[in-house]
mmCIF file of C-alpha atoms and ligand atoms in Angstrom:
data_model
loop_
_atom_site.group_PDB
_atom_site.id
_atom_site.type_symbol
_atom_site.label_atom_id
_atom_site.label_comp_id
_atom_site.label_asym_id
_atom_site.label_seq_id
_atom_site.Cartn_x
_atom_site.Cartn_y
_atom_site.Cartn_z
ATOM 1 C CA UNK A 1 13.975 29.671 -7.480
ATOM 2 C CA UNK A 2 14.472 26.409 -5.398
ATOM 3 C CA UNK A 3 11.450 24.309 -5.293
ATOM 4 C CA UNK A 4 12.805 22.372 -2.102
ATOM 5 C CA UNK A 5 12.934 25.824 -0.283
ATOM 6 C CA UNK A 6 9.788 26.420 1.679
ATOM 7 C CA UNK A 7 10.020 30.172 1.110
ATOM 8 C CA UNK A 8 10.364 29.886 -2.550
ATOM 9 C CA UNK A 9 7.342 27.488 -2.718
ATOM 10 C CA UNK A 10 5.239 29.802 -0.724
ATOM 11 C CA UNK A 11 6.342 32.801 -2.913
ATOM 12 C CA UNK A 12 5.467 30.854 -5.977
ATOM 13 C CA UNK A 13 2.027 29.737 -4.753
ATOM 14 C CA UNK A 14 1.256 33.248 -3.542
ATOM 15 C CA UNK A 15 2.282 34.928 -6.754
ATOM 16 C CA UNK A 16 -0.083 32.512 -8.692
ATOM 17 C CA UNK A 17 -2.729 32.593 -5.955
ATOM 18 C CA UNK A 18 -2.567 28.905 -5.694
ATOM 19 C CA UNK A 19 -3.926 26.935 -2.767
ATOM 20 C CA UNK A 20 -3.426 23.145 -2.416
ATOM 21 C CA UNK A 21 -6.597 21.022 -2.777
ATOM 22 C CA UNK A 22 -6.820 18.124 -0.558
ATOM 23 C CA UNK A 23 -9.323 16.314 -2.828
ATOM 24 C CA UNK A 24 -6.798 16.245 -5.568
ATOM 25 C CA UNK A 25 -4.073 14.635 -3.283
ATOM 26 C CA UNK A 26 -1.889 17.779 -3.452
ATOM 27 C CA UNK A 27 0.886 16.878 -1.100
ATOM 28 C CA UNK A 28 4.027 18.412 -2.704
ATOM 29 C CA UNK A 29 7.578 17.162 -2.189
ATOM 30 C CA UNK A 30 9.971 19.673 -0.613
ATOM 31 C CA UNK A 31 12.854 17.499 0.209
ATOM 32 C CA UNK A 32 15.877 17.217 -2.020
ATOM 33 C CA UNK A 33 16.934 13.936 -0.521
ATOM 34 C CA UNK A 34 13.770 12.001 -1.451
ATOM 35 C CA UNK A 35 13.683 13.621 -4.882
ATOM 36 C CA UNK A 36 17.356 12.264 -5.452
ATOM 37 C CA UNK A 37 16.279 8.926 -4.221
ATOM 38 C CA UNK A 38 13.474 8.767 -6.763
ATOM 39 C CA UNK A 39 15.696 9.762 -9.561
ATOM 40 C CA UNK A 40 18.218 7.416 -8.619
ATOM 41 C CA UNK A 41 15.868 4.544 -8.446
ATOM 42 C CA UNK A 42 14.314 5.337 -11.819
ATOM 43 C CA UNK A 43 17.853 4.658 -13.405
ATOM 44 C CA UNK A 44 17.151 7.329 -16.096
ATOM 45 C CA UNK A 45 19.565 7.899 -19.133
ATOM 46 C CA UNK A 46 19.599 10.286 -21.932
ATOM 47 C CA UNK A 47 17.643 8.079 -24.339
ATOM 48 C CA UNK A 48 14.780 7.453 -21.860
ATOM 49 C CA UNK A 49 11.252 8.743 -22.081
ATOM 50 C CA UNK A 50 9.622 9.330 -18.777
ATOM 51 C CA UNK A 51 5.911 9.825 -17.930
ATOM 52 C CA UNK A 52 5.216 11.730 -14.612
ATOM 53 C CA UNK A 53 1.692 11.361 -13.227
ATOM 54 C CA UNK A 54 0.704 14.610 -11.233
ATOM 55 C CA UNK A 55 3.853 17.034 -11.634
ATOM 56 C CA UNK A 56 2.282 19.546 -9.170
ATOM 57 C CA UNK A 57 4.622 22.373 -9.035
ATOM 58 C CA UNK A 58 7.250 20.557 -11.223
ATOM 59 C CA UNK A 59 9.865 19.891 -8.414
ATOM 60 C CA UNK A 60 10.454 16.217 -9.450
ATOM 61 C CA UNK A 61 9.828 17.014 -13.071
ATOM 62 C CA UNK A 62 12.549 19.454 -13.306
ATOM 63 C CA UNK A 63 15.043 16.696 -12.002
ATOM 64 C CA UNK A 64 13.620 14.140 -14.316
ATOM 65 C CA UNK A 65 14.158 16.505 -17.208
ATOM 66 C CA UNK A 66 17.702 16.902 -16.488
ATOM 67 C CA UNK A 67 18.241 13.059 -16.871
ATOM 68 C CA UNK A 68 16.118 11.828 -19.731
ATOM 69 C CA UNK A 69 15.267 12.600 -23.312
ATOM 70 C CA UNK A 70 11.539 13.316 -23.021
ATOM 71 C CA UNK A 71 9.351 13.845 -20.075
ATOM 72 C CA UNK A 72 5.684 13.936 -20.351
ATOM 73 C CA UNK A 73 3.803 15.335 -17.320
ATOM 74 C CA UNK A 74 0.239 14.712 -16.735
ATOM 75 C CA UNK A 75 -1.625 17.162 -14.671
ATOM 76 C CA UNK A 76 -5.346 17.361 -13.934
ATOM 77 C CA UNK A 77 -5.386 20.783 -12.035
ATOM 78 C CA UNK A 78 -5.672 23.501 -14.670
ATOM 79 C CA UNK A 79 -4.490 26.100 -11.932
ATOM 80 C CA UNK A 80 -0.945 24.331 -12.023
ATOM 81 C CA UNK A 81 -0.417 24.691 -15.702
ATOM 82 C CA UNK A 82 0.727 28.379 -15.483
ATOM 83 C CA UNK A 83 2.945 27.453 -12.490
ATOM 84 C CA UNK A 84 4.528 24.458 -14.479
ATOM 85 C CA UNK A 85 5.066 26.808 -17.481
ATOM 86 C CA UNK A 86 7.245 28.958 -15.235
ATOM 87 C CA UNK A 87 9.108 26.303 -13.225
ATOM 88 C CA UNK A 88 9.823 24.245 -16.423
ATOM 89 C CA UNK A 89 10.578 27.004 -18.686
ATOM 90 C CA UNK A 90 14.116 26.051 -19.123
ATOM 91 C CA UNK A 91 13.263 22.154 -19.701
ATOM 92 C CA UNK A 92 13.012 22.019 -23.462
ATOM 93 C CA UNK A 93 12.196 18.339 -23.251
ATOM 94 C CA UNK A 94 9.253 18.546 -20.787
ATOM 95 C CA UNK A 95 5.679 18.645 -22.118
ATOM 96 C CA UNK A 96 2.824 19.420 -19.732
ATOM 97 C CA UNK A 97 -0.444 17.511 -20.617
ATOM 98 C CA UNK A 98 -3.521 18.801 -18.894
ATOM 99 C CA UNK A 99 -5.648 15.667 -18.538
ATOM 100 C CA UNK A 100 -6.838 12.980 -16.092
ATOM 101 C CA UNK A 101 -4.226 10.348 -15.718
ATOM 102 C CA UNK A 102 -6.915 7.666 -15.401
ATOM 103 C CA UNK A 103 -8.144 8.373 -18.938
ATOM 104 C CA UNK A 104 -4.909 8.408 -20.715
ATOM 105 C CA UNK A 105 -3.875 5.774 -23.157
ATOM 106 C CA UNK A 106 -0.053 5.954 -22.254
ATOM 107 C CA UNK A 107 1.147 4.022 -25.271
ATOM 108 C CA UNK A 108 -0.582 6.271 -27.533
ATOM 109 C CA UNK A 109 0.488 9.366 -25.759
ATOM 110 C CA UNK A 110 4.213 8.224 -25.980
ATOM 111 C CA UNK A 111 3.919 7.250 -29.467
ATOM 112 C CA UNK A 112 2.312 10.541 -30.364
ATOM 113 C CA UNK A 113 5.041 12.661 -28.552
ATOM 114 C CA UNK A 114 7.991 10.585 -29.583
ATOM 115 C CA UNK A 115 7.378 9.707 -33.174
ATOM 116 C CA UNK A 116 9.994 11.911 -34.525
ATOM 117 C CA UNK A 117 12.559 9.966 -32.782
ATOM 118 C CA UNK A 118 11.828 6.212 -33.529
ATOM 119 C CA UNK A 119 8.741 6.122 -35.813
ATOM 120 C CA UNK A 120 8.676 2.477 -36.168
ATOM 121 C CA UNK A 121 9.607 1.280 -32.728
ATOM 122 C CA UNK A 122 7.168 0.087 -30.056
ATOM 123 C CA UNK A 123 8.523 2.554 -27.412
ATOM 124 C CA UNK A 124 8.931 1.692 -23.898
ATOM 125 C CA UNK A 125 8.971 4.411 -21.104
ATOM 126 C CA UNK A 126 9.326 4.720 -17.386
ATOM 127 C CA UNK A 127 6.467 5.997 -15.102
ATOM 128 C CA UNK A 128 7.610 8.178 -12.212
ATOM 129 C CA UNK A 129 5.206 9.702 -9.709
ATOM 130 C CA UNK A 130 4.382 11.099 -6.389
ATOM 131 C CA UNK A 131 0.858 9.843 -6.883
ATOM 132 C CA UNK A 132 -2.362 11.709 -5.822
ATOM 133 C CA UNK A 133 -3.239 9.017 -3.232
ATOM 134 C CA UNK A 134 -7.126 9.248 -4.041
ATOM 135 C CA UNK A 135 -6.537 7.409 -7.304
ATOM 136 C CA UNK A 136 -3.475 5.158 -6.436
ATOM 137 C CA UNK A 137 -5.152 1.781 -6.869
ATOM 138 C CA UNK A 138 -7.387 2.645 -9.983
ATOM 139 C CA UNK A 139 -4.301 4.270 -11.689
ATOM 140 C CA UNK A 140 -2.163 1.208 -10.995
ATOM 141 C CA UNK A 141 -4.765 -1.059 -12.264
ATOM 142 C CA UNK A 142 -5.336 1.132 -15.371
ATOM 143 C CA UNK A 143 -1.650 0.983 -16.199
ATOM 144 C CA UNK A 144 -1.271 -2.809 -15.588
ATOM 145 C CA UNK A 145 -4.708 -4.104 -16.893
ATOM 146 C CA UNK A 146 -4.556 -2.398 -20.175
ATOM 147 C CA UNK A 147 -1.122 -3.963 -20.971
ATOM 148 C CA UNK A 148 0.745 -0.534 -21.472
ATOM 149 C CA UNK A 149 4.249 -0.760 -22.518
ATOM 150 C CA UNK A 150 5.803 0.865 -19.584
ATOM 151 C CA UNK A 151 9.195 -0.886 -18.464
ATOM 152 C CA UNK A 152 9.198 0.254 -14.990
ATOM 153 C CA UNK A 153 7.543 2.430 -12.341
ATOM 154 C CA UNK A 154 8.915 4.204 -9.372
ATOM 155 C CA UNK A 155 6.156 5.556 -7.524
ATOM 156 C CA UNK A 156 5.235 7.102 -4.056
ATOM 157 C CA UNK A 157 2.171 5.694 -2.634
ATOM 158 C CA UNK A 158 0.460 5.281 0.731
ATOM 159 C CA UNK A 159 2.291 2.789 3.169
ATOM 160 C CA UNK A 160 -0.633 0.769 3.344
ATOM 161 C CA UNK A 161 -1.102 0.288 -0.284
ATOM 162 C CA UNK A 162 2.722 -0.547 -0.701
ATOM 163 C CA UNK A 163 2.161 -3.398 1.703
ATOM 164 C CA UNK A 164 -0.832 -4.649 -0.260
ATOM 165 C CA UNK A 165 1.026 -4.480 -3.537
ATOM 166 C CA UNK A 166 3.868 -6.717 -2.198
ATOM 167 C CA UNK A 167 1.810 -8.818 0.371
ATOM 168 C CA UNK A 168 2.115 -12.618 0.355
ATOM 169 C CA UNK A 169 -0.777 -15.102 0.617
ATOM 170 C CA UNK A 170 -1.986 -15.700 4.173
ATOM 171 C CA UNK A 171 -1.370 -12.101 5.348
ATOM 172 C CA UNK A 172 -3.956 -9.492 6.084
ATOM 173 C CA UNK A 173 -2.630 -7.151 3.308
ATOM 174 C CA UNK A 174 -3.040 -9.851 0.622
ATOM 175 C CA UNK A 175 -5.778 -9.337 -1.912
ATOM 176 C CA UNK A 176 -6.604 -8.703 -5.603
ATOM 177 C CA UNK A 177 -4.195 -5.711 -5.901
ATOM 178 C CA UNK A 178 -1.351 -7.868 -4.711
ATOM 179 C CA UNK A 179 -2.046 -10.573 -7.156
ATOM 180 C CA UNK A 180 -2.381 -8.022 -10.133
ATOM 181 C CA UNK A 181 0.861 -6.166 -9.153
ATOM 182 C CA UNK A 182 2.832 -9.330 -8.610
ATOM 183 C CA UNK A 183 1.365 -10.956 -11.876
ATOM 184 C CA UNK A 184 2.353 -8.161 -14.228
ATOM 185 C CA UNK A 185 5.368 -6.882 -12.421
ATOM 186 C CA UNK A 186 8.366 -7.625 -9.883
ATOM 187 C CA UNK A 187 7.269 -5.297 -7.007
ATOM 188 C CA UNK A 188 9.641 -3.895 -4.300
ATOM 189 C CA UNK A 189 9.121 -1.490 -1.517
ATOM 190 C CA UNK A 190 12.357 0.747 -1.697
ATOM 191 C CA UNK A 191 11.769 2.769 1.459
ATOM 192 C CA UNK A 192 9.233 4.133 3.904
ATOM 193 C CA UNK A 193 8.944 8.003 3.551
ATOM 194 C CA UNK A 194 8.380 10.462 6.369
ATOM 195 C CA UNK A 195 5.455 12.887 6.288
ATOM 196 C CA UNK A 196 7.877 15.611 6.656
ATOM 197 C CA UNK A 197 9.055 15.644 3.203
ATOM 198 C CA UNK A 198 5.514 16.890 1.935
ATOM 199 C CA UNK A 199 3.722 20.189 2.192
ATOM 200 C CA UNK A 200 0.929 20.045 3.268
ATOM 201 C CA UNK A 201 1.848 16.832 5.448
ATOM 202 C CA UNK A 202 -0.437 13.864 4.415
ATOM 203 C CA UNK A 203 -2.542 12.158 7.168
ATOM 204 C CA UNK A 204 -1.041 8.633 6.308
ATOM 205 C CA UNK A 205 2.368 7.221 5.846
ATOM 206 C CA UNK A 206 4.169 6.691 2.694
ATOM 207 C CA UNK A 207 6.421 4.459 0.957
ATOM 208 C CA UNK A 208 8.451 4.564 -2.387
ATOM 209 C CA UNK A 209 7.756 1.435 -4.524
ATOM 210 C CA UNK A 210 9.416 0.260 -7.667
ATOM 211 C CA UNK A 211 7.437 -2.034 -10.086
ATOM 212 C CA UNK A 212 9.435 -3.769 -13.063
ATOM 213 C CA UNK A 213 7.202 -5.114 -15.794
ATOM 214 C CA UNK A 214 7.731 -8.852 -16.119
ATOM 215 C CA UNK A 215 8.796 -10.327 -19.567
ATOM 216 C CA UNK A 216 6.783 -13.298 -18.933
ATOM 217 C CA UNK A 217 3.791 -13.921 -16.487
ATOM 218 C CA UNK A 218 4.493 -16.146 -13.409
ATOM 219 C CA UNK A 219 1.541 -18.491 -14.294
ATOM 220 C CA UNK A 220 0.205 -19.348 -17.874
ATOM 221 C CA UNK A 221 -2.956 -17.389 -18.418
ATOM 222 C CA UNK A 222 -4.472 -16.584 -21.803
ATOM 223 C CA UNK A 223 -7.388 -14.479 -20.839
ATOM 224 C CA UNK A 224 -6.232 -12.055 -18.119
ATOM 225 C CA UNK A 225 -9.755 -10.438 -18.006
ATOM 226 C CA UNK A 226 -11.371 -13.742 -16.885
ATOM 227 C CA UNK A 227 -8.416 -14.563 -14.575
ATOM 228 C CA UNK A 228 -8.924 -11.250 -12.675
ATOM 229 C CA UNK A 229 -12.795 -11.392 -12.513
ATOM 230 C CA UNK A 230 -12.314 -14.788 -10.694
ATOM 231 C CA UNK A 231 -9.693 -13.239 -8.414
ATOM 232 C CA UNK A 232 -11.952 -10.164 -7.753
ATOM 233 C CA UNK A 233 -15.034 -12.327 -7.044
ATOM 234 C CA UNK A 234 -12.957 -14.578 -4.605
ATOM 235 C CA UNK A 235 -11.822 -11.437 -2.688
ATOM 236 C CA UNK A 236 -15.285 -9.752 -2.973
ATOM 237 C CA UNK A 237 -16.440 -11.338 0.389
ATOM 238 C CA UNK A 238 -13.307 -11.362 2.243
ATOM 239 C CA UNK A 239 -14.302 -13.397 5.276
ATOM 240 C CA UNK A 240 -16.230 -16.055 3.433
ATOM 241 C CA UNK A 241 -14.872 -19.314 2.323
ATOM 242 C CA UNK A 242 -13.758 -19.575 -1.256
ATOM 243 C CA UNK A 243 -16.708 -21.601 -2.299
ATOM 244 C CA UNK A 244 -19.156 -19.136 -0.841
ATOM 245 C CA UNK A 245 -17.457 -16.121 -2.105
ATOM 246 C CA UNK A 246 -17.353 -17.439 -5.768
ATOM 247 C CA UNK A 247 -20.974 -18.884 -5.502
ATOM 248 C CA UNK A 248 -22.196 -15.361 -4.487
ATOM 249 C CA UNK A 249 -20.386 -13.656 -7.307
ATOM 250 C CA UNK A 250 -21.850 -12.696 -10.814
ATOM 251 C CA UNK A 251 -19.657 -15.315 -12.597
ATOM 252 C CA UNK A 252 -22.854 -17.267 -13.366
ATOM 253 C CA UNK A 253 -21.906 -20.866 -11.999
ATOM 254 C CA UNK A 254 -23.821 -22.526 -9.320
ATOM 255 C CA UNK A 255 -22.412 -23.646 -5.894
ATOM 256 C CA UNK A 256 -22.373 -27.313 -6.892
ATOM 257 C CA UNK A 257 -20.411 -26.506 -10.192
ATOM 258 C CA UNK A 258 -18.047 -24.145 -8.265
ATOM 259 C CA UNK A 259 -17.410 -26.933 -5.720
ATOM 260 C CA UNK A 260 -16.563 -29.400 -8.705
ATOM 261 C CA UNK A 261 -14.378 -26.546 -10.372
ATOM 262 C CA UNK A 262 -12.580 -25.905 -7.133
ATOM 263 C CA UNK A 263 -11.899 -29.583 -6.173
ATOM 264 C CA UNK A 264 -10.627 -30.303 -9.789
ATOM 265 C CA UNK A 265 -8.112 -27.455 -9.185
ATOM 266 C CA UNK A 266 -6.873 -29.452 -6.251
ATOM 267 C CA UNK A 267 -8.178 -26.856 -3.710
ATOM 268 C CA UNK A 268 -10.253 -27.491 -0.543
ATOM 269 C CA UNK A 269 -13.574 -25.416 -1.123
ATOM 270 C CA UNK A 270 -13.495 -24.432 2.584
ATOM 271 C CA UNK A 271 -10.343 -22.484 2.354
ATOM 272 C CA UNK A 272 -10.373 -18.785 2.238
ATOM 273 C CA UNK A 273 -9.237 -16.601 -0.798
ATOM 274 C CA UNK A 274 -6.491 -14.971 1.085
ATOM 275 C CA UNK A 275 -4.687 -18.382 1.567
ATOM 276 C CA UNK A 276 -4.485 -18.997 -2.157
ATOM 277 C CA UNK A 277 -1.211 -18.478 -4.150
ATOM 278 C CA UNK A 278 -1.237 -17.225 -7.642
ATOM 279 C CA UNK A 279 -0.670 -20.778 -9.053
ATOM 280 C CA UNK A 280 -3.810 -21.900 -7.217
ATOM 281 C CA UNK A 281 -5.671 -19.094 -8.782
ATOM 282 C CA UNK A 282 -4.399 -20.134 -12.131
ATOM 283 C CA UNK A 283 -5.513 -23.793 -11.632
ATOM 284 C CA UNK A 284 -8.907 -22.493 -10.630
ATOM 285 C CA UNK A 285 -8.866 -20.335 -13.912
ATOM 286 C CA UNK A 286 -7.919 -23.236 -15.945
ATOM 287 C CA UNK A 287 -10.886 -25.365 -14.629
ATOM 288 C CA UNK A 288 -13.336 -22.614 -14.723
ATOM 289 C CA UNK A 289 -12.561 -21.938 -18.524
ATOM 290 C CA UNK A 290 -12.841 -25.567 -19.304
ATOM 291 C CA UNK A 291 -16.123 -25.847 -17.499
ATOM 292 C CA UNK A 292 -17.398 -22.767 -19.506
ATOM 293 C CA UNK A 293 -16.248 -24.103 -22.821
ATOM 294 C CA UNK A 294 -18.308 -27.379 -22.229
ATOM 295 C CA UNK A 295 -21.492 -25.903 -20.776
HETATM 296 N N1 LIG B 301 4.835 15.637 -8.259
HETATM 297 C C1 LIG B 301 4.442 16.728 -7.287
HETATM 298 C C2 LIG B 301 5.430 16.570 -6.108
HETATM 299 O O1 LIG B 301 5.993 15.431 -5.821
HETATM 300 O O2 LIG B 301 5.533 17.553 -5.512
HETATM 301 C C3 LIG B 301 3.088 16.690 -6.924
HETATM 302 C C4 LIG B 301 2.502 15.374 -6.475
HETATM 303 S S1 LIG B 301 0.980 15.527 -5.705
HETATM 304 C C5 LIG B 301 0.934 14.127 -4.582
HETATM 305 C C6 LIG B 301 -0.221 14.818 -6.810
HETATM 306 C C7 LIG B 301 -0.321 15.645 -8.061
HETATM 307 O O3 LIG B 301 -1.165 14.960 -8.990
HETATM 308 C C8 LIG B 301 -1.115 17.053 -7.733
HETATM 309 O O4 LIG B 301 -0.357 17.894 -8.577
HETATM 310 C C9 LIG B 301 -2.497 16.747 -8.402
HETATM 311 O O5 LIG B 301 -3.102 17.983 -8.795
HETATM 312 C C10 LIG B 301 -2.280 15.781 -9.389
HETATM 313 N N2 LIG B 301 -3.518 15.065 -9.658
HETATM 314 C C11 LIG B 301 -4.541 14.531 -9.036
HETATM 315 N N3 LIG B 301 -5.338 14.008 -9.652
HETATM 316 C C12 LIG B 301 -4.820 13.657 -10.890
HETATM 317 C C13 LIG B 301 -5.425 13.069 -11.993
HETATM 318 N N4 LIG B 301 -6.459 12.377 -11.986
HETATM 319 N N5 LIG B 301 -4.689 13.022 -13.112
HETATM 320 C C14 LIG B 301 -3.496 13.822 -13.291
HETATM 321 N N6 LIG B 301 -2.927 14.336 -12.156
HETATM 322 C C15 LIG B 301 -3.716 14.477 -10.957
#
């Protein structure tokens, strides 16, 4: 069975009486070239542990399994489990986990599934996925904000989300997602991907993105939770000035106090959040923390 052959895929789905569900973001890859590109970009070797989010029919999973030591594939749709048992029957190193990718503690999962191999080592792993688009942003944030120990991610996302992840200050795509992705990782758009490589075809354009976890954050921040609550508050009211967005937030600081924090950080309060670079948000954070410590 060739999972990039439309006939084989239709036959597999018919035998299992399976219909794609739009609400689960089920747009399956049926193109050998894009699968090869994903595998190449993931730079897998025989010692690697890979985590795939949403294996679907197992098309990408099979190829990942050929290149790495362990592949853990997390699939929410129960109806896909018997299909995966069939398509991955010969991949002894593949484990299908029927669960919601948004609820997984990835470090615990990897530790649990690979403890026979390196019992005492904090194990890193690679995340690879053609993501279900309805959860792209929460899933990326879940992986980043919980500080999970993945080394890199190669993921297919909506083109618009790929632009937001990699956007620079002063552009329309720049926002809280850009700052989070660029704080934790080095992010790069590898290529735009045609709708023709999926069945059914998605309504939006796609792009393949690589995120490499940074060894060191680009700015000094001890309390990332507070740092990102300031960033989220600043972008909460996009067209407002920085001072108005922050004063209308739930951070519990008055407009006058924000004015003094913003000025101490060397920023003009009438600037808009989308103009601020990560170093300016770090300065804002520093003076906010100092203010909270003293009042
Ligand atoms: N990897 C396959 C491929 O490339 O052909 C399928 C990718 S498809 C875009 C997304 C997959 O994620 C589907 O199989 C879908 O059922 C699954 N999925 C959707 N929501 C999920 C969730 N919350 N947790 C885990 N898997 C999920």
